[in-house]
Amino acid sequence: MTGRVLLAIAVLFLLAFLASPDSFDWLFAPLTRNNAPAIYTQTGLLSLTLSHLTLVGLAVAASTVIAVGLGILVTRPAGREFLPLARTVTSVGQTFPPVAVLALAVPILGFGAGPTLIALFLYGLLPIFENTLTGLTDQPPQIAEAARGMGLTRFQRLWQVDLPLALPLILAGIRLSAVISLATATIGSTVAARTLGEVIIAGLLSSNTAFVVQGGVVVGLLAVLIHEGFQAIEARAARRIGLTGRGGD
């Protein structure tokens, strides 16, 4: 109950702050020096937040399609030999730091959202792929036998049995990817992407702690809300298939 109350307070605070940042001038003013502004106004915080979430959403959606697709491929008899290659591909984003990916992508794609999308896409592949792989392979043998006994084709078994059973774990992987991407996206502002990193960078450049804190607070609250939202969806998916104890990072 306490957790729900705190979550509701966080939602209300975030909505109120984004709707009217100037109303919270008193809260951040003690963090400023030399009469510096307490609220970042160069770009609307709501606009930056929506742009930030859009970048993350697009990247995570692309990572999910590719990672789940690869997970399905390498767990089918015809694709098992590609498992080492798939693991190598999905590990690329974790091997190269996002900053390095941005540095390599900027000369090709130019400044803006493009390099950030590439970095977030690569960074989000591994958790989703590994959870998909685990979800599709770590299933009770009796379920596979029952599916064969019912005369289901391989496609029917995948769609009606394997994927529903793996869904809680797949969602856990997407949750992890989304939370990581939400925080990582802030570096996109170093290459002119419109993210909440713009507020944090502006604060660092001007030694204005208020900007740094408000940018960090918005990103942090968004991460908590996304995490809790996905956990609720995971729990519902697990209950639907009678696996309330299943799922995880």
Backbone as numpy.savetxt, mean C-alpha at the origin, in Angstrom:
# Nx Ny Nz CAx CAy CAz Cx Cy Cz
-13.22 -2.07 21.92 -14.06 -0.87 21.92 -13.19 0.39 21.92
-12.14 0.37 22.76 -11.24 1.53 22.82 -10.58 1.77 21.47
-10.20 0.68 20.80 -9.57 0.82 19.50 -10.48 1.47 18.49
-11.75 1.12 18.51 -12.71 1.70 17.58 -12.92 3.19 17.85
-12.94 3.53 19.13 -13.10 4.94 19.50 -11.91 5.76 19.01
-10.71 5.23 19.25 -9.50 5.94 18.81 -9.47 6.05 17.30
-9.90 5.00 16.61 -9.93 5.03 15.14 -10.92 6.07 14.65
-12.08 6.15 15.30 -13.08 7.16 14.92 -12.55 8.57 15.15
-11.84 8.78 16.25 -11.25 10.09 16.54 -10.22 10.45 15.47
-9.40 9.46 15.07 -8.39 9.69 14.04 -9.04 10.09 12.72
-10.13 9.41 12.37 -10.84 9.73 11.12 -11.40 11.15 11.17
-12.04 11.49 12.28 -12.63 12.81 12.41 -11.56 13.91 12.38
-10.45 13.67 13.07 -9.36 14.65 13.07 -8.81 14.84 11.66
-8.58 13.73 10.97 -8.00 13.82 9.62 -8.94 14.57 8.68
-10.23 14.23 8.72 -11.20 14.91 7.85 -11.29 16.39 8.16
-11.33 16.71 9.46 -11.42 18.11 9.86 -10.17 18.89 9.45
-9.01 18.29 9.64 -7.76 18.97 9.31 -7.63 19.22 7.81
-7.98 18.21 7.01 -7.87 18.37 5.56 -8.92 19.33 5.01
-10.08 19.37 5.65 -11.15 20.26 5.19 -10.84 21.71 5.54
-10.22 21.93 6.71 -9.94 23.30 7.14 -8.63 23.35 7.92
-7.49 23.28 7.22 -6.19 23.26 7.90 -5.94 24.49 8.78
-6.41 25.65 8.32 -6.17 26.88 9.07 -6.78 26.84 10.46
-7.80 26.03 10.65 -8.44 25.93 11.96 -7.52 25.29 13.00
-6.46 24.65 12.52 -5.53 23.96 13.43 -4.21 24.71 13.56
-4.25 25.98 13.18 -3.05 26.81 13.29 -2.51 26.82 14.71
-3.42 26.89 15.70 -3.02 26.93 17.11 -2.28 25.68 17.55
-2.59 24.55 16.89 -1.98 23.28 17.29 -0.52 23.18 16.83
-0.25 23.73 15.65 1.10 23.60 15.09 1.98 24.83 15.32
1.35 25.93 15.74 2.11 27.17 15.95 3.29 27.02 16.92
3.15 26.26 18.01 4.30 26.11 18.93 5.52 25.45 18.29
5.34 24.82 17.14 6.44 24.13 16.49 7.20 25.03 15.51
6.77 26.28 15.38 7.41 27.20 14.44 8.37 28.14 15.16
9.22 28.79 14.36 10.15 29.77 14.91 10.13 31.02 14.03
10.41 32.14 14.65 10.54 33.42 13.92 9.29 33.76 13.11
8.13 33.52 13.73 6.84 33.86 13.10 6.61 33.17 11.76
7.21 32.01 11.57 6.99 31.24 10.34 5.55 30.72 10.32
4.98 30.51 9.14 3.61 29.99 9.07 3.52 28.60 9.66
2.42 28.33 10.33 2.25 27.02 10.97 1.61 26.00 10.05
0.87 26.47 9.05 0.16 25.58 8.14 0.71 25.76 6.73
0.97 24.63 6.06 1.48 24.67 4.69 0.35 25.09 3.75
0.57 26.16 3.01 -0.48 26.71 2.15 -0.08 26.83 0.69
1.16 26.50 0.37 1.59 26.66 -1.03 0.76 25.80 -1.97
0.39 24.62 -1.52 -0.52 23.73 -2.24 -1.52 23.20 -1.22
-2.77 23.08 -1.62 -3.79 22.61 -0.70 -3.48 21.22 -0.15
-3.59 21.04 1.15 -3.30 19.75 1.76 -4.26 18.66 1.28
-5.51 19.04 1.08 -6.48 18.06 0.59 -6.10 17.60 -0.82
-5.70 18.56 -1.66 -5.30 18.23 -3.02 -4.08 17.32 -3.03
-3.10 17.62 -2.18 -1.90 16.79 -2.09 -2.23 15.39 -1.58
-3.15 15.32 -0.62 -3.53 14.02 -0.07 -4.21 13.16 -1.13
-5.12 13.75 -1.88 -5.81 13.01 -2.94 -4.84 12.55 -4.02
-3.90 13.42 -4.38 -2.89 13.05 -5.37 -2.00 11.93 -4.84
-1.63 12.02 -3.58 -0.80 11.00 -2.93 -1.52 9.65 -2.95
-2.79 9.65 -2.56 -3.56 8.41 -2.51 -3.78 7.83 -3.91
-3.94 8.70 -4.90 -4.12 8.23 -6.28 -2.87 7.51 -6.77
-1.70 8.10 -6.53 -0.45 7.45 -6.92 -0.31 6.08 -6.26
-0.57 6.04 -4.96 -0.45 4.79 -4.22 -1.46 3.76 -4.73
-2.69 4.21 -4.95 -3.73 3.30 -5.42 -3.40 2.70 -6.78
-2.93 3.53 -7.70 -2.57 3.03 -9.03 -1.41 2.04 -8.95
-0.41 2.38 -8.15 0.76 1.51 -8.04 0.39 0.17 -7.40
-0.39 0.21 -6.33 -0.77 -1.03 -5.64 -1.68 -1.88 -6.53
-2.57 -1.24 -7.28 -3.45 -1.99 -8.19 -2.62 -2.71 -9.25
-1.64 -2.01 -9.82 -0.78 -2.64 -10.83 0.05 -3.76 -10.21
0.60 -3.53 -9.01 1.37 -4.57 -8.33 0.51 -5.80 -8.05
-0.74 -5.56 -7.67 -1.65 -6.67 -7.35 -1.93 -7.52 -8.58
-2.22 -6.87 -9.69 -2.53 -7.61 -10.92 -1.34 -8.48 -11.34
-0.15 -7.89 -11.36 1.04 -8.63 -11.81 1.43 -9.71 -10.80
1.46 -9.36 -9.50 1.90 -10.31 -8.48 0.94 -11.48 -8.34
-0.36 -11.20 -8.32 -1.34 -12.29 -8.22 -1.29 -13.15 -9.48
-1.16 -12.50 -10.64 -1.05 -13.24 -11.89 0.16 -14.17 -11.90
1.30 -13.67 -11.45 2.50 -14.51 -11.37 2.31 -15.63 -10.35
1.66 -15.31 -9.22 1.41 -16.33 -8.21 0.55 -17.46 -8.74
-0.46 -17.11 -9.51 -1.32 -18.14 -10.12 -0.52 -18.95 -11.14
0.28 -18.27 -11.95 1.05 -18.94 -13.00 1.99 -19.99 -12.43
2.76 -19.61 -11.40 3.80 -20.53 -10.91 3.25 -21.62 -10.00
1.97 -21.55 -9.65 1.37 -22.63 -8.86 0.57 -23.58 -9.73
0.53 -23.31 -11.04 -0.09 -24.24 -11.97 0.99 -25.19 -12.50
0.63 -26.42 -12.85 1.63 -27.39 -13.33 2.48 -26.86 -14.48
1.88 -26.14 -15.41 2.63 -25.67 -16.58 3.58 -24.52 -16.26
3.41 -23.87 -15.10 4.23 -22.70 -14.82 5.17 -22.85 -13.65
5.25 -24.02 -13.04 6.08 -24.18 -11.85 7.56 -23.93 -12.11
8.01 -24.22 -13.32 9.42 -24.02 -13.62 9.80 -22.54 -13.63
8.81 -21.64 -13.69 9.09 -20.21 -13.71 9.14 -19.59 -12.31
8.98 -20.41 -11.26 8.97 -19.88 -9.90 10.25 -19.12 -9.55
11.45 -19.66 -9.82 12.67 -18.89 -9.50 12.72 -17.55 -10.23
12.32 -17.54 -11.50 12.32 -16.30 -12.26 11.33 -15.31 -11.69
10.13 -15.79 -11.32 9.11 -14.90 -10.75 9.59 -14.31 -9.43
10.25 -15.12 -8.62 10.77 -14.61 -7.35 11.83 -13.55 -7.58
12.65 -13.75 -8.60 13.69 -12.77 -8.91 13.07 -11.46 -9.36
12.08 -11.55 -10.23 11.41 -10.35 -10.75 10.73 -9.57 -9.64
10.00 -10.27 -8.78 9.26 -9.58 -7.72 10.17 -9.06 -6.61
11.39 -9.57 -6.56 12.34 -9.11 -5.53 13.11 -7.88 -5.95
13.00 -7.49 -7.23 13.78 -6.37 -7.74 13.51 -5.09 -6.94
12.22 -4.83 -6.69 11.86 -3.60 -5.98 12.42 -3.55 -4.57
12.56 -4.72 -3.93 13.10 -4.76 -2.58 14.63 -4.70 -2.59
15.22 -5.10 -3.72 16.68 -5.10 -3.84 17.21 -3.68 -4.06
16.53 -2.93 -4.94 16.94 -1.57 -5.23 16.11 -0.60 -4.38
16.74 0.30 -3.64 15.99 1.30 -2.88 15.15 2.16 -3.81
13.98 2.62 -3.35 13.13 3.47 -4.20 13.85 4.69 -4.74
14.76 5.24 -3.94 15.51 6.42 -4.41 16.33 6.07 -5.64
16.93 4.88 -5.64 17.72 4.44 -6.79 16.84 4.25 -8.02
15.65 3.69 -7.80 14.71 3.50 -8.91 14.31 4.85 -9.50
14.06 5.82 -8.62 13.72 7.17 -9.10 14.86 7.75 -9.93
16.07 7.58 -9.44 17.23 8.13 -10.14 17.39 7.52 -11.52
17.07 6.22 -11.65 17.18 5.55 -12.94 16.01 5.88 -13.86
14.83 6.11 -13.26 13.63 6.34 -14.07 13.51 7.76 -14.58
14.03 8.73 -13.84 13.88 10.14 -14.24 14.46 10.43 -15.62
15.67 9.96 -15.96 16.19 10.24 -17.30 15.34 9.68 -18.42
14.58 8.62 -18.12 13.75 7.98 -19.14 12.36 8.59 -19.19
11.75 8.77 -18.02 10.35 9.23 -17.94 10.21 10.71 -17.65
11.30 11.35 -17.22 11.22 12.76 -16.84 10.69 12.92 -15.44
10.60 14.17 -15.00 10.10 14.44 -13.66 8.58 14.32 -13.62
8.05 14.07 -12.42 6.61 13.96 -12.25 6.22 12.64 -11.62
5.00 12.20 -11.90 4.44 11.02 -11.25 5.01 9.72 -11.79
5.46 9.71 -13.04 5.91 8.47 -13.68 6.96 7.71 -12.90
8.10 8.32 -12.58 9.12 7.59 -11.82 8.63 7.08 -10.46
7.78 7.86 -9.81 7.24 7.44 -8.51 6.35 6.21 -8.66
5.53 6.19 -9.69 4.67 5.03 -9.95 5.51 3.78 -10.19
6.57 3.90 -10.96 7.44 2.76 -11.23 8.06 2.24 -9.94
8.57 3.17 -9.12 9.22 2.78 -7.86 8.23 2.09 -6.93
7.04 2.64 -6.79 6.04 2.05 -5.90 5.55 0.70 -6.43
5.38 0.62 -7.72 4.95 -0.64 -8.35 5.95 -1.76 -8.07
7.23 -1.48 -8.30 8.26 -2.49 -8.07 8.37 -2.85 -6.59
8.25 -1.84 -5.73 8.40 -2.06 -4.30 7.25 -2.88 -3.72
6.09 -2.83 -4.37 4.92 -3.51 -3.84 4.71 -4.92 -4.33
5.53 -5.39 -5.27 5.31 -6.71 -5.85 5.55 -7.86 -4.88
6.67 -7.81 -4.15 7.09 -8.97 -3.37 6.09 -9.42 -2.30
5.58 -8.51 -1.44 4.65 -8.98 -0.41 3.39 -9.62 -0.97
2.88 -9.07 -2.06 1.66 -9.62 -2.65 1.95 -10.96 -3.30
3.07 -11.05 -4.01 3.43 -12.31 -4.67 3.64 -13.43 -3.65
4.42 -13.17 -2.61 4.72 -14.21 -1.63 3.46 -14.65 -0.89
2.57 -13.71 -0.56 1.33 -14.09 0.12 0.40 -14.87 -0.80
0.39 -14.48 -2.07 -0.42 -15.23 -3.05 0.12 -16.65 -3.18
1.43 -16.77 -3.27 2.07 -18.08 -3.39 1.73 -18.95 -2.18
1.84 -18.37 -0.99 1.54 -19.13 0.22 0.07 -19.51 0.28
-0.80 -18.57 -0.07 -2.23 -18.83 -0.01 -2.68 -19.91 -0.97
-2.04 -19.99 -2.14 -2.44 -20.96 -3.15 -1.82 -22.34 -2.93
-0.72 -22.41 -2.20 -0.04 -23.70 -2.01 -0.29 -24.30 -0.63
-0.58 -23.46 0.36 -0.76 -23.94 1.73 -2.24 -24.13 2.02
-2.82 -25.14 1.37 -4.24 -25.43 1.55 -4.41 -26.89 1.96
-5.43 -27.19 2.76 -5.65 -28.56 3.22 -5.80 -29.54 2.05
-5.07 -30.66 2.04 -5.14 -31.62 0.93 -6.55 -32.15 0.69
-7.33 -32.27 1.75 -8.68 -32.82 1.58 -9.57 -31.92 0.72
-9.26 -30.61 0.72 -10.05 -29.71 -0.10 -9.78 -29.95 -1.57
-8.49 -30.16 -1.91 -8.14 -30.46 -3.30 -8.77 -31.77 -3.74
-8.77 -32.77 -2.84 -9.37 -34.05 -3.18 -10.88 -33.91 -3.38
-11.51 -33.10 -2.54 -12.95 -32.88 -2.68 -13.28 -32.19 -3.99
-12.44 -31.22 -4.38 -12.66 -30.50 -5.64 -12.54 -31.45 -6.82
-11.53 -32.33 -6.78 -11.38 -33.31 -7.86 -12.55 -34.29 -7.87
-13.00 -34.67 -6.67 -14.12 -35.59 -6.59 -15.41 -35.00 -7.14
-15.53 -33.69 -7.07 -16.72 -33.01 -7.61 -16.65 -32.84 -9.11
-15.49 -33.20 -9.69 -15.34 -33.09 -11.13 -15.05 -31.69 -11.63
-14.52 -30.83 -10.76 -14.21 -29.46 -11.18 -13.01 -29.45 -12.11
-13.08 -28.61 -13.13 -11.92 -28.42 -14.00 -10.87 -27.60 -13.25
-9.66 -27.50 -13.81 -8.60 -26.74 -13.14 -8.99 -25.27 -13.00
-9.63 -24.73 -14.03 -10.06 -23.33 -13.95 -11.14 -23.16 -12.88
-12.10 -24.08 -12.84 -13.16 -24.00 -11.84 -12.60 -24.13 -10.43
-11.62 -25.02 -10.26 -11.01 -25.19 -8.94 -10.27 -23.92 -8.54
-9.56 -23.31 -9.49 -8.84 -22.08 -9.19 -9.82 -20.98 -8.77
-10.87 -20.81 -9.55 -11.79 -19.69 -9.34 -12.72 -19.91 -8.16
-13.17 -21.15 -7.96 -14.18 -21.43 -6.94 -13.61 -21.92 -5.61
-12.38 -22.44 -5.64 -11.80 -23.02 -4.43 -10.50 -22.34 -4.02
-9.50 -22.38 -4.91 -8.16 -21.91 -4.54 -8.12 -20.43 -4.20
-8.64 -19.61 -5.09 -8.57 -18.16 -4.85 -9.39 -17.72 -3.64
-10.63 -18.22 -3.46 -11.36 -17.83 -2.24 -10.63 -18.22 -0.95
-9.99 -19.40 -0.94 -9.26 -19.82 0.25 -8.02 -18.97 0.47
-7.40 -18.54 -0.63 -6.17 -17.75 -0.53 -6.45 -16.27 -0.30
-7.70 -15.84 -0.47 -8.03 -14.42 -0.44 -7.57 -13.70 0.83
-7.77 -14.24 2.03 -7.30 -13.51 3.22 -5.80 -13.22 3.19
-5.01 -14.20 2.75 -3.57 -13.98 2.68 -3.20 -13.00 1.57
-3.89 -13.08 0.46 -3.63 -12.13 -0.63 -3.93 -10.71 -0.17
-5.04 -10.54 0.54 -5.40 -9.23 1.06 -4.38 -8.72 2.06
-3.82 -9.64 2.86 -2.78 -9.25 3.81 -1.55 -8.73 3.07
-1.21 -9.37 1.95 -0.09 -8.90 1.15 -0.36 -7.54 0.54
-1.59 -7.34 0.07 -1.96 -6.04 -0.50 -1.92 -4.96 0.57
-2.37 -5.31 1.77 -2.33 -4.37 2.90 -0.91 -3.92 3.19
-0.02 -4.87 3.26 1.38 -4.55 3.54 1.96 -3.68 2.43
1.66 -4.04 1.20 2.15 -3.26 0.06 1.61 -1.84 0.08
0.31 -1.69 0.41 -0.31 -0.37 0.43 0.29 0.52 1.51
0.50 -0.04 2.70 1.05 0.75 3.80 2.49 1.17 3.49
3.28 0.23 2.95 4.66 0.56 2.59 4.69 1.63 1.51
3.84 1.47 0.50 3.80 2.42 -0.61 3.35 3.80 -0.15
2.42 3.83 0.79 1.92 5.11 1.29 3.05 5.94 1.89
3.90 5.28 2.67 5.02 5.99 3.28 6.10 6.29 2.26
6.39 5.32 1.38 7.45 5.48 0.40 7.13 6.57 -0.62
5.85 6.77 -0.91 5.45 7.74 -1.93 5.89 9.16 -1.59
6.18 9.43 -0.32 6.59 10.79 0.05 7.87 11.21 -0.66
8.74 10.25 -1.00 9.99 10.62 -1.68 9.74 11.04 -3.12
8.52 10.76 -3.61 8.20 11.16 -4.98 8.27 12.66 -5.20
8.10 13.43 -4.14 8.17 14.88 -4.27 9.57 15.36 -4.63
10.58 14.52 -4.43 11.94 14.90 -4.82 12.09 14.94 -6.33
11.15 14.29 -7.05 11.18 14.33 -8.52 9.91 14.99 -9.06
9.36 15.90 -8.27 8.23 16.75 -8.69 6.89 16.02 -8.77
6.75 14.86 -8.13 5.43 14.23 -8.02 4.65 14.94 -6.92
3.34 15.06 -7.10 2.51 15.76 -6.12 2.11 14.78 -5.02
2.89 14.79 -3.95 2.59 13.93 -2.80 2.74 14.74 -1.52
2.39 14.13 -0.41 2.52 14.80 0.88 3.98 15.00 1.28
4.88 14.36 0.54 6.29 14.61 0.77 6.67 16.06 0.52
5.88 16.74 -0.32 6.11 18.16 -0.60 6.07 18.98 0.69
5.14 18.66 1.57 5.01 19.37 2.84 6.21 19.09 3.73
6.60 17.82 3.80 7.72 17.43 4.65 9.02 18.04 4.15
9.24 18.00 2.84 10.47 18.57 2.27 10.52 20.07 2.48
9.36 20.74 2.31 9.31 22.18 2.53 9.68 22.51 3.98
9.22 21.68 4.90 9.56 21.89 6.30 11.03 21.69 6.58
11.63 20.69 5.96 13.05 20.43 6.16 13.90 21.56 5.57
13.52 22.04 4.40 14.29 23.10 3.74 14.21 24.43 4.48
13.06 24.68 5.12 12.87 25.94 5.81 13.03 25.82 7.33
13.45 24.64 7.79 13.59 24.37 9.23 12.29 24.65 9.98
11.18 24.33 9.33 9.85 24.53 9.93 9.31 23.18 10.38
9.44 22.90 11.65 9.02 21.61 12.19 7.52 21.39 12.03
6.75 22.45 12.03 5.29 22.33 11.90 4.92 21.66 10.58
5.58 22.04 9.50 5.30 21.42 8.19 5.65 19.93 8.21
6.81 19.63 8.77 7.26 18.23 8.82 6.26 17.38 9.60
5.82 17.91 10.75 4.91 17.15 11.60 3.56 16.96 10.94
3.01 18.03 10.33 1.68 17.87 9.75 1.71 16.95 8.54
2.78 16.98 7.76 2.89 16.03 6.65 3.00 14.61 7.17
3.82 14.42 8.19 3.98 13.09 8.78 2.72 12.59 9.44
1.99 13.47 10.10 0.75 13.08 10.78 -0.29 12.61 9.77
-0.44 13.34 8.67 -1.43 12.95 7.66 -1.07 11.58 7.07
0.20 11.40 6.70 0.63 10.11 6.15 0.44 9.00 7.18
0.80 9.26 8.43 0.66 8.26 9.47 -0.78 7.86 9.72
-1.67 8.84 9.77 -3.09 8.53 9.99 -3.68 7.77 8.81
-3.29 8.16 7.60 -3.75 7.43 6.41 -3.28 5.98 6.45
-2.03 5.78 6.87 -1.49 4.41 6.95 -2.29 3.58 7.96
-2.60 4.17 9.11 -3.37 3.45 10.13 -4.76 3.10 9.60
-5.41 4.04 8.94 -6.76 3.80 8.43 -6.76 2.73 7.34
-5.78 2.77 6.45 -5.69 1.76 5.40 -5.41 0.39 6.00
-4.51 0.35 6.97 -4.19 -0.91 7.64 -5.42 -1.50 8.31
-6.14 -0.68 9.06 -7.32 -1.17 9.76 -8.42 -1.57 8.79
-8.56 -0.80 7.71 -9.58 -1.12 6.72 -9.33 -2.46 6.06
-8.10 -2.71 5.69 -7.77 -3.99 5.07 -7.92 -5.14 6.06
-7.53 -4.91 7.31 -7.69 -5.97 8.31 -9.16 -6.35 8.48
-10.04 -5.37 8.44 -11.47 -5.67 8.55 -11.95 -6.49 7.37
-11.47 -6.15 6.17 -11.85 -6.90 4.96 -11.29 -8.32 5.03
-10.04 -8.44 5.50 -9.42 -9.77 5.64 -10.22 -10.64 6.60
-10.61 -10.06 7.72 -11.36 -10.82 8.72 -12.70 -11.28 8.15
-13.35 -10.42 7.40 -14.63 -10.80 6.79 -14.43 -11.92 5.78
-13.36 -11.81 4.96 -13.09 -12.86 3.97 -12.78 -14.19 4.65
-12.04 -14.13 5.76 -11.71 -15.35 6.49 -12.95 -15.98 7.10
-13.85 -15.15 7.64 -15.08 -15.69 8.23 -15.95 -16.36 7.18
-15.97 -15.81 5.99 -16.82 -16.36 4.93 -16.40 -17.77 4.54
-15.10 -18.08 4.68 -14.64 -19.41 4.31 -14.31 -20.25 5.54
-14.66 -19.73 6.72 -14.47 -20.50 7.94 -13.03 -20.65 8.38
-12.18 -19.67 8.02 -10.77 -19.72 8.40 -10.44 -18.48 9.24
-11.11 -18.34 10.37 -10.95 -17.13 11.18 -9.54 -16.98 11.72
-8.82 -18.03 11.81 -7.45 -17.93 12.36 -6.41 -17.75 11.31
-6.82 -17.69 10.02 -5.85 -17.62 8.95 -5.59 -16.19 8.55
-4.46 -15.96 7.91 -4.11 -14.63 7.44 -2.97 -14.08 8.22
-2.34 -13.06 7.68 -1.20 -12.47 8.35 -0.37 -11.70 7.41
0.73 -11.11 7.90 1.62 -10.32 7.07 2.38 -11.24 6.16
